[in-house]
Amino acid sequence: MSSRLFSFFPIFSGPRFQGWRVGVCLLACLGMGGCNPYSEIRSELSPADQMRFDRGLRSATPCWSCHDLTGDAIKVGPPLLGLFGQQAGFVKGFPYSRAMMASRVVWQSGTLDRFLSDPQGLIPQNRMLSAPLADPQQRSDLIFFLQRVSGQAPGH
Ligand code: HEC
């Protein structure tokens, strides 16, 4: 291409040419597995588990609207960082329902599976207004994903 054509696009021309930076960033991104924020966790998994992780990631999409799954931000729901091994209602400062606080459920894959298949069945009158996940495979993939991105509380 001629330099006249390049000069139509200010980013490719002139003293402030920054194209190489864009290139370096793109390469870094590709090297990290296409900018997936979980690429480090993912890269440790077998190919079959990577597929499972990706399915779980997709199933977790609706959870994000109410929960911070990997940090400690309080949204409509409590943050789920360090969830596994915790007793229900573990986030200080979150206004849980009485039902959740009194339930004494400990979050493990088994209890989560029951909760996600029927939130009101495991903890009647809790305030999580999320549709039950009827598909056992989808629940299991989602829990697999959460185990890896939300993880365990220290000491569990
Ligand atoms: C519409 C908002 C909403 C959505 C969507 C939602 N949740 Fe919740 N979730 C809540 C609220 C609110 C609570 C607290 C309920 C209470 O105190 O009774 C909660 C509580 C929880 C708890 C208990 C946490 C604790 O601190 O003990 C878990 C686990 C949980 N949600 C997982 C999920 C998962 C996984 C998804 C996605 C499938 C999801 N939630 C989707 C609002 C939501």
PDB file of C-alpha atoms and ligand atoms in Angstrom:
ATOM      1  CA  MET A   1       0.000   0.000   0.000  1.00  0.00           C
ATOM      2  CA  SER A   2       1.201   3.503  -0.703  1.00  0.00           C
ATOM      3  CA  SER A   3       2.090   5.884   2.048  1.00  0.00           C
ATOM      4  CA  ARG A   4      -0.634   8.187   0.774  1.00  0.00           C
ATOM      5  CA  LEU A   5      -3.189   5.576   1.652  1.00  0.00           C
ATOM      6  CA  PHE A   6      -1.659   5.156   5.119  1.00  0.00           C
ATOM      7  CA  SER A   7      -1.859   8.861   5.742  1.00  0.00           C
ATOM      8  CA  PHE A   8      -5.632   8.635   5.612  1.00  0.00           C
ATOM      9  CA  PHE A   9      -5.406   6.816   8.919  1.00  0.00           C
ATOM     10  CA  PRO A  10      -3.686   9.080  11.422  1.00  0.00           C
ATOM     11  CA  ILE A  11      -2.661   6.148  13.668  1.00  0.00           C
ATOM     12  CA  PHE A  12      -0.430   4.767  10.877  1.00  0.00           C
ATOM     13  CA  SER A  13       1.321   8.000  10.026  1.00  0.00           C
ATOM     14  CA  GLY A  14       3.189  10.945  11.407  1.00  0.00           C
ATOM     15  CA  PRO A  15       5.516  11.309  14.370  1.00  0.00           C
ATOM     16  CA  ARG A  16       2.989   9.816  16.737  1.00  0.00           C
ATOM     17  CA  PHE A  17       2.945   6.474  14.934  1.00  0.00           C
ATOM     18  CA  GLN A  18       1.937   3.940  17.578  1.00  0.00           C
ATOM     19  CA  GLY A  19       1.178   0.996  15.329  1.00  0.00           C
ATOM     20  CA  TRP A  20       3.971  -1.120  16.784  1.00  0.00           C
ATOM     21  CA  ARG A  21       2.409  -0.782  20.214  1.00  0.00           C
ATOM     22  CA  VAL A  22      -0.885  -2.079  18.899  1.00  0.00           C
ATOM     23  CA  GLY A  23       1.015  -4.967  17.304  1.00  0.00           C
ATOM     24  CA  VAL A  24       2.847  -5.837  20.517  1.00  0.00           C
ATOM     25  CA  CYS A  25      -0.395  -5.781  22.487  1.00  0.00           C
ATOM     26  CA  LEU A  26      -2.115  -8.014  19.949  1.00  0.00           C
ATOM     27  CA  LEU A  27       0.740 -10.521  20.064  1.00  0.00           C
ATOM     28  CA  ALA A  28       0.783 -10.513  23.861  1.00  0.00           C
ATOM     29  CA  CYS A  29      -2.950 -11.078  23.824  1.00  0.00           C
ATOM     30  CA  LEU A  30      -2.761 -13.998  21.407  1.00  0.00           C
ATOM     31  CA  GLY A  31       0.065 -15.490  23.452  1.00  0.00           C
ATOM     32  CA  MET A  32      -2.200 -15.414  26.497  1.00  0.00           C
ATOM     33  CA  GLY A  33      -4.849 -17.435  24.729  1.00  0.00           C
ATOM     34  CA  GLY A  34      -6.973 -14.805  23.068  1.00  0.00           C
ATOM     35  CA  CYS A  35      -7.401 -12.369  25.955  1.00  0.00           C
ATOM     36  CA  ASN A  36      -9.317 -14.855  28.073  1.00  0.00           C
ATOM     37  CA  PRO A  37      -9.030 -13.500  31.628  1.00  0.00           C
ATOM     38  CA  TYR A  38      -8.907 -17.097  32.878  1.00  0.00           C
ATOM     39  CA  SER A  39      -6.216 -18.280  30.459  1.00  0.00           C
ATOM     40  CA  GLU A  40      -3.773 -19.060  33.270  1.00  0.00           C
ATOM     41  CA  ILE A  41      -6.243 -21.262  35.146  1.00  0.00           C
ATOM     42  CA  ARG A  42      -7.430 -22.778  31.893  1.00  0.00           C
ATOM     43  CA  SER A  43      -3.971 -23.656  30.620  1.00  0.00           C
ATOM     44  CA  GLU A  44      -3.431 -26.023  33.576  1.00  0.00           C
ATOM     45  CA  LEU A  45      -6.444 -28.135  32.586  1.00  0.00           C
ATOM     46  CA  SER A  46      -6.669 -31.118  30.279  1.00  0.00           C
ATOM     47  CA  PRO A  47      -8.392 -30.487  26.930  1.00  0.00           C
ATOM     48  CA  ALA A  48     -11.583 -32.200  28.164  1.00  0.00           C
ATOM     49  CA  ASP A  49     -11.576 -30.098  31.324  1.00  0.00           C
ATOM     50  CA  GLN A  50     -10.980 -26.951  29.291  1.00  0.00           C
ATOM     51  CA  MET A  51     -14.205 -27.674  27.420  1.00  0.00           C
ATOM     52  CA  ARG A  52     -15.959 -28.240  30.711  1.00  0.00           C
ATOM     53  CA  PHE A  53     -14.537 -24.984  32.049  1.00  0.00           C
ATOM     54  CA  ASP A  54     -15.777 -23.108  28.969  1.00  0.00           C
ATOM     55  CA  ARG A  55     -19.264 -24.591  29.294  1.00  0.00           C
ATOM     56  CA  GLY A  56     -19.289 -23.606  32.977  1.00  0.00           C
ATOM     57  CA  LEU A  57     -18.124 -20.100  32.075  1.00  0.00           C
ATOM     58  CA  ARG A  58     -21.075 -19.733  29.720  1.00  0.00           C
ATOM     59  CA  SER A  59     -23.546 -21.102  32.277  1.00  0.00           C
ATOM     60  CA  ALA A  60     -22.241 -18.610  34.836  1.00  0.00           C
ATOM     61  CA  THR A  61     -23.195 -15.620  32.654  1.00  0.00           C
ATOM     62  CA  PRO A  62     -26.501 -14.912  34.446  1.00  0.00           C
ATOM     63  CA  CYS A  63     -24.855 -15.221  37.878  1.00  0.00           C
ATOM     64  CA  TRP A  64     -22.621 -12.219  37.132  1.00  0.00           C
ATOM     65  CA  SER A  65     -25.618  -9.871  37.026  1.00  0.00           C
ATOM     66  CA  CYS A  66     -26.059 -10.368  40.773  1.00  0.00           C
ATOM     67  CA  HIS A  67     -22.714 -11.760  41.989  1.00  0.00           C
ATOM     68  CA  ASP A  68     -19.050 -10.892  41.722  1.00  0.00           C
ATOM     69  CA  LEU A  69     -17.728 -14.419  41.171  1.00  0.00           C
ATOM     70  CA  THR A  70     -14.025 -13.656  41.407  1.00  0.00           C
ATOM     71  CA  GLY A  71     -13.767 -10.550  43.590  1.00  0.00           C
ATOM     72  CA  ASP A  72     -15.337  -9.082  46.702  1.00  0.00           C
ATOM     73  CA  ALA A  73     -17.770  -6.529  45.239  1.00  0.00           C
ATOM     74  CA  ILE A  74     -21.256  -6.531  46.730  1.00  0.00           C
ATOM     75  CA  LYS A  75     -23.951  -6.433  44.042  1.00  0.00           C
ATOM     76  CA  VAL A  76     -27.606  -7.477  44.311  1.00  0.00           C
ATOM     77  CA  GLY A  77     -26.161 -10.693  45.739  1.00  0.00           C
ATOM     78  CA  PRO A  78     -23.068 -11.362  47.857  1.00  0.00           C
ATOM     79  CA  PRO A  79     -19.643 -11.853  46.223  1.00  0.00           C
ATOM     80  CA  LEU A  80     -18.778 -15.532  45.801  1.00  0.00           C
ATOM     81  CA  LEU A  81     -14.988 -15.337  46.106  1.00  0.00           C
ATOM     82  CA  GLY A  82     -13.753 -18.085  48.436  1.00  0.00           C
ATOM     83  CA  LEU A  83     -17.186 -19.711  48.465  1.00  0.00           C
ATOM     84  CA  PHE A  84     -16.230 -23.364  48.859  1.00  0.00           C
ATOM     85  CA  GLY A  85     -16.129 -24.564  52.452  1.00  0.00           C
ATOM     86  CA  GLN A  86     -17.995 -21.504  53.748  1.00  0.00           C
ATOM     87  CA  GLN A  87     -21.238 -21.532  55.662  1.00  0.00           C
ATOM     88  CA  ALA A  88     -24.163 -19.802  53.921  1.00  0.00           C
ATOM     89  CA  GLY A  89     -24.272 -16.106  54.752  1.00  0.00           C
ATOM     90  CA  PHE A  90     -20.507 -15.743  55.086  1.00  0.00           C
ATOM     91  CA  VAL A  91     -20.040 -12.264  53.549  1.00  0.00           C
ATOM     92  CA  LYS A  92     -19.863  -9.650  56.267  1.00  0.00           C
ATOM     93  CA  GLY A  93     -21.902  -6.564  55.457  1.00  0.00           C
ATOM     94  CA  PHE A  94     -24.246  -8.259  52.990  1.00  0.00           C
ATOM     95  CA  PRO A  95     -27.951  -8.017  53.983  1.00  0.00           C
ATOM     96  CA  TYR A  96     -28.869 -11.696  53.762  1.00  0.00           C
ATOM     97  CA  SER A  97     -32.359 -13.007  54.344  1.00  0.00           C
ATOM     98  CA  ARG A  98     -32.991 -14.615  57.708  1.00  0.00           C
ATOM     99  CA  ALA A  99     -33.563 -17.892  55.914  1.00  0.00           C
ATOM    100  CA  MET A 100     -30.051 -17.822  54.409  1.00  0.00           C
ATOM    101  CA  MET A 101     -28.412 -16.890  57.700  1.00  0.00           C
ATOM    102  CA  ALA A 102     -30.265 -19.610  59.617  1.00  0.00           C
ATOM    103  CA  SER A 103     -29.751 -22.367  57.056  1.00  0.00           C
ATOM    104  CA  ARG A 104     -26.332 -23.602  58.270  1.00  0.00           C
ATOM    105  CA  VAL A 105     -25.679 -24.965  54.793  1.00  0.00           C
ATOM    106  CA  VAL A 106     -21.966 -25.335  54.011  1.00  0.00           C
ATOM    107  CA  TRP A 107     -21.123 -24.594  50.370  1.00  0.00           C
ATOM    108  CA  GLN A 108     -19.586 -27.642  48.686  1.00  0.00           C
ATOM    109  CA  SER A 109     -20.272 -29.095  45.266  1.00  0.00           C
ATOM    110  CA  GLY A 110     -23.111 -31.236  46.657  1.00  0.00           C
ATOM    111  CA  THR A 111     -24.935 -28.414  48.447  1.00  0.00           C
ATOM    112  CA  LEU A 112     -24.394 -26.040  45.531  1.00  0.00           C
ATOM    113  CA  ASP A 113     -25.817 -28.613  43.164  1.00  0.00           C
ATOM    114  CA  ARG A 114     -28.961 -28.876  45.273  1.00  0.00           C
ATOM    115  CA  PHE A 115     -29.199 -25.100  45.704  1.00  0.00           C
ATOM    116  CA  LEU A 116     -28.845 -24.355  41.985  1.00  0.00           C
ATOM    117  CA  SER A 117     -31.342 -27.052  40.986  1.00  0.00           C
ATOM    118  CA  ASP A 118     -33.914 -25.674  43.410  1.00  0.00           C
ATOM    119  CA  PRO A 119     -32.891 -22.587  45.428  1.00  0.00           C
ATOM    120  CA  GLN A 120     -36.162 -22.471  47.352  1.00  0.00           C
ATOM    121  CA  GLY A 121     -36.128 -26.210  47.988  1.00  0.00           C
ATOM    122  CA  LEU A 122     -32.775 -26.230  49.794  1.00  0.00           C
ATOM    123  CA  ILE A 123     -33.282 -22.930  51.636  1.00  0.00           C
ATOM    124  CA  PRO A 124     -36.992 -22.016  51.734  1.00  0.00           C
ATOM    125  CA  GLN A 125     -37.660 -18.283  51.693  1.00  0.00           C
ATOM    126  CA  ASN A 126     -34.185 -17.217  50.741  1.00  0.00           C
ATOM    127  CA  ARG A 127     -34.114 -14.091  48.589  1.00  0.00           C
ATOM    128  CA  MET A 128     -32.170 -15.313  45.569  1.00  0.00           C
ATOM    129  CA  LEU A 129     -34.511 -14.788  42.635  1.00  0.00           C
ATOM    130  CA  SER A 130     -32.711 -16.890  40.087  1.00  0.00           C
ATOM    131  CA  ALA A 131     -34.263 -19.515  37.876  1.00  0.00           C
ATOM    132  CA  PRO A 132     -33.483 -23.114  38.908  1.00  0.00           C
ATOM    133  CA  LEU A 133     -30.957 -24.876  36.667  1.00  0.00           C
ATOM    134  CA  ALA A 134     -32.688 -28.090  35.701  1.00  0.00           C
ATOM    135  CA  ASP A 135     -29.869 -29.689  33.697  1.00  0.00           C
ATOM    136  CA  PRO A 136     -27.490 -31.708  35.955  1.00  0.00           C
ATOM    137  CA  GLN A 137     -24.656 -31.483  33.408  1.00  0.00           C
ATOM    138  CA  GLN A 138     -24.983 -27.715  33.262  1.00  0.00           C
ATOM    139  CA  ARG A 139     -24.908 -27.490  37.065  1.00  0.00           C
ATOM    140  CA  SER A 140     -21.885 -29.728  37.284  1.00  0.00           C
ATOM    141  CA  ASP A 141     -19.989 -27.668  34.665  1.00  0.00           C
ATOM    142  CA  LEU A 142     -20.935 -24.460  36.425  1.00  0.00           C
ATOM    143  CA  ILE A 143     -19.717 -25.789  39.790  1.00  0.00           C
ATOM    144  CA  PHE A 144     -16.504 -27.006  38.151  1.00  0.00           C
ATOM    145  CA  PHE A 145     -15.957 -23.480  36.824  1.00  0.00           C
ATOM    146  CA  LEU A 146     -16.762 -21.834  40.183  1.00  0.00           C
ATOM    147  CA  GLN A 147     -14.368 -24.155  42.008  1.00  0.00           C
ATOM    148  CA  ARG A 148     -11.592 -22.868  39.789  1.00  0.00           C
ATOM    149  CA  VAL A 149     -12.379 -19.140  39.624  1.00  0.00           C
ATOM    150  CA  SER A 150     -14.022 -18.521  43.027  1.00  0.00           C
ATOM    151  CA  GLY A 151     -12.107 -21.129  44.979  1.00  0.00           C
ATOM    152  CA  GLN A 152     -11.895 -21.948  48.640  1.00  0.00           C
ATOM    153  CA  ALA A 153     -11.637 -19.738  51.646  1.00  0.00           C
ATOM    154  CA  PRO A 154      -8.234 -19.880  53.314  1.00  0.00           C
ATOM    155  CA  GLY A 155      -8.061 -22.639  55.894  1.00  0.00           C
ATOM    156  CA  HIS A 156     -10.519 -24.987  54.156  1.00  0.00           C
TER     157      HIS A 156
HETATM  158  C1  HEC B   1     -31.351 -11.980  40.502  1.00  0.00           C
HETATM  159  C2  HEC B   1     -30.114 -11.963  41.257  1.00  0.00           C
HETATM  160  C3  HEC B   1     -29.351 -13.276  41.407  1.00  0.00           C
HETATM  161  C4  HEC B   1     -28.931 -14.141  40.430  1.00  0.00           C
HETATM  162  C5  HEC B   1     -29.180 -14.075  38.915  1.00  0.00           C
HETATM  163  C6  HEC B   1     -28.164 -15.165  41.095  1.00  0.00           C
HETATM  164  N1  HEC B   1     -28.131 -14.916  42.433  1.00  0.00           N
HETATM  165 FE1  HEC B   1     -27.180 -16.040  43.842  1.00  0.00          FE
HETATM  166  N2  HEC B   1     -27.930 -14.824  45.316  1.00  0.00           N
HETATM  167  C7  HEC B   1     -28.673 -13.684  45.123  1.00  0.00           C
HETATM  168  C8  HEC B   1     -29.040 -13.120  46.396  1.00  0.00           C
HETATM  169  C9  HEC B   1     -29.866 -11.853  46.624  1.00  0.00           C
HETATM  170  C10 HEC B   1     -28.497 -13.984  47.383  1.00  0.00           C
HETATM  171  C11 HEC B   1     -28.688 -13.874  48.898  1.00  0.00           C
HETATM  172  C12 HEC B   1     -30.038 -14.533  49.190  1.00  0.00           C
HETATM  173  C13 HEC B   1     -30.505 -14.431  50.631  1.00  0.00           C
HETATM  174  O1  HEC B   1     -29.885 -13.759  51.459  1.00  0.00           O
HETATM  175  O2  HEC B   1     -31.558 -15.036  50.909  1.00  0.00           O
HETATM  176  C14 HEC B   1     -27.777 -15.036  46.659  1.00  0.00           C
HETATM  177  C15 HEC B   1     -27.069 -16.059  47.271  1.00  0.00           C
HETATM  178  C16 HEC B   1     -26.287 -16.983  46.596  1.00  0.00           C
HETATM  179  C17 HEC B   1     -25.424 -17.941  47.243  1.00  0.00           C
HETATM  180  C18 HEC B   1     -25.176 -18.067  48.743  1.00  0.00           C
HETATM  181  C19 HEC B   1     -23.951 -17.215  49.036  1.00  0.00           C
HETATM  182  C20 HEC B   1     -23.600 -16.998  50.472  1.00  0.00           C
HETATM  183  O3  HEC B   1     -23.037 -15.921  50.742  1.00  0.00           O
HETATM  184  O4  HEC B   1     -23.834 -17.860  51.331  1.00  0.00           O
HETATM  185  C21 HEC B   1     -24.839 -18.669  46.252  1.00  0.00           C
HETATM  186  C22 HEC B   1     -23.855 -19.815  46.424  1.00  0.00           C
HETATM  187  C23 HEC B   1     -25.341 -18.174  44.991  1.00  0.00           C
HETATM  188  N3  HEC B   1     -26.214 -17.134  45.248  1.00  0.00           N
HETATM  189  C24 HEC B   1     -24.967 -18.657  43.752  1.00  0.00           C
HETATM  190  C25 HEC B   1     -25.483 -18.208  42.540  1.00  0.00           C
HETATM  191  C26 HEC B   1     -25.122 -18.757  41.248  1.00  0.00           C
HETATM  192  C27 HEC B   1     -24.088 -19.852  41.019  1.00  0.00           C
HETATM  193  C28 HEC B   1     -25.865 -18.084  40.319  1.00  0.00           C
HETATM  194  C29 HEC B   1     -25.931 -18.316  38.822  1.00  0.00           C
HETATM  195  C30 HEC B   1     -26.524 -19.566  38.408  1.00  0.00           C
HETATM  196  C31 HEC B   1     -26.676 -17.104  41.038  1.00  0.00           C
HETATM  197  N4  HEC B   1     -26.410 -17.207  42.365  1.00  0.00           N
HETATM  198  C32 HEC B   1     -27.552 -16.225  40.444  1.00  0.00           C
HETATM  199  C33 HEC B   1     -29.022 -13.153  43.899  1.00  0.00           C
HETATM  200  C34 HEC B   1     -28.837 -13.769  42.672  1.00  0.00           C
END
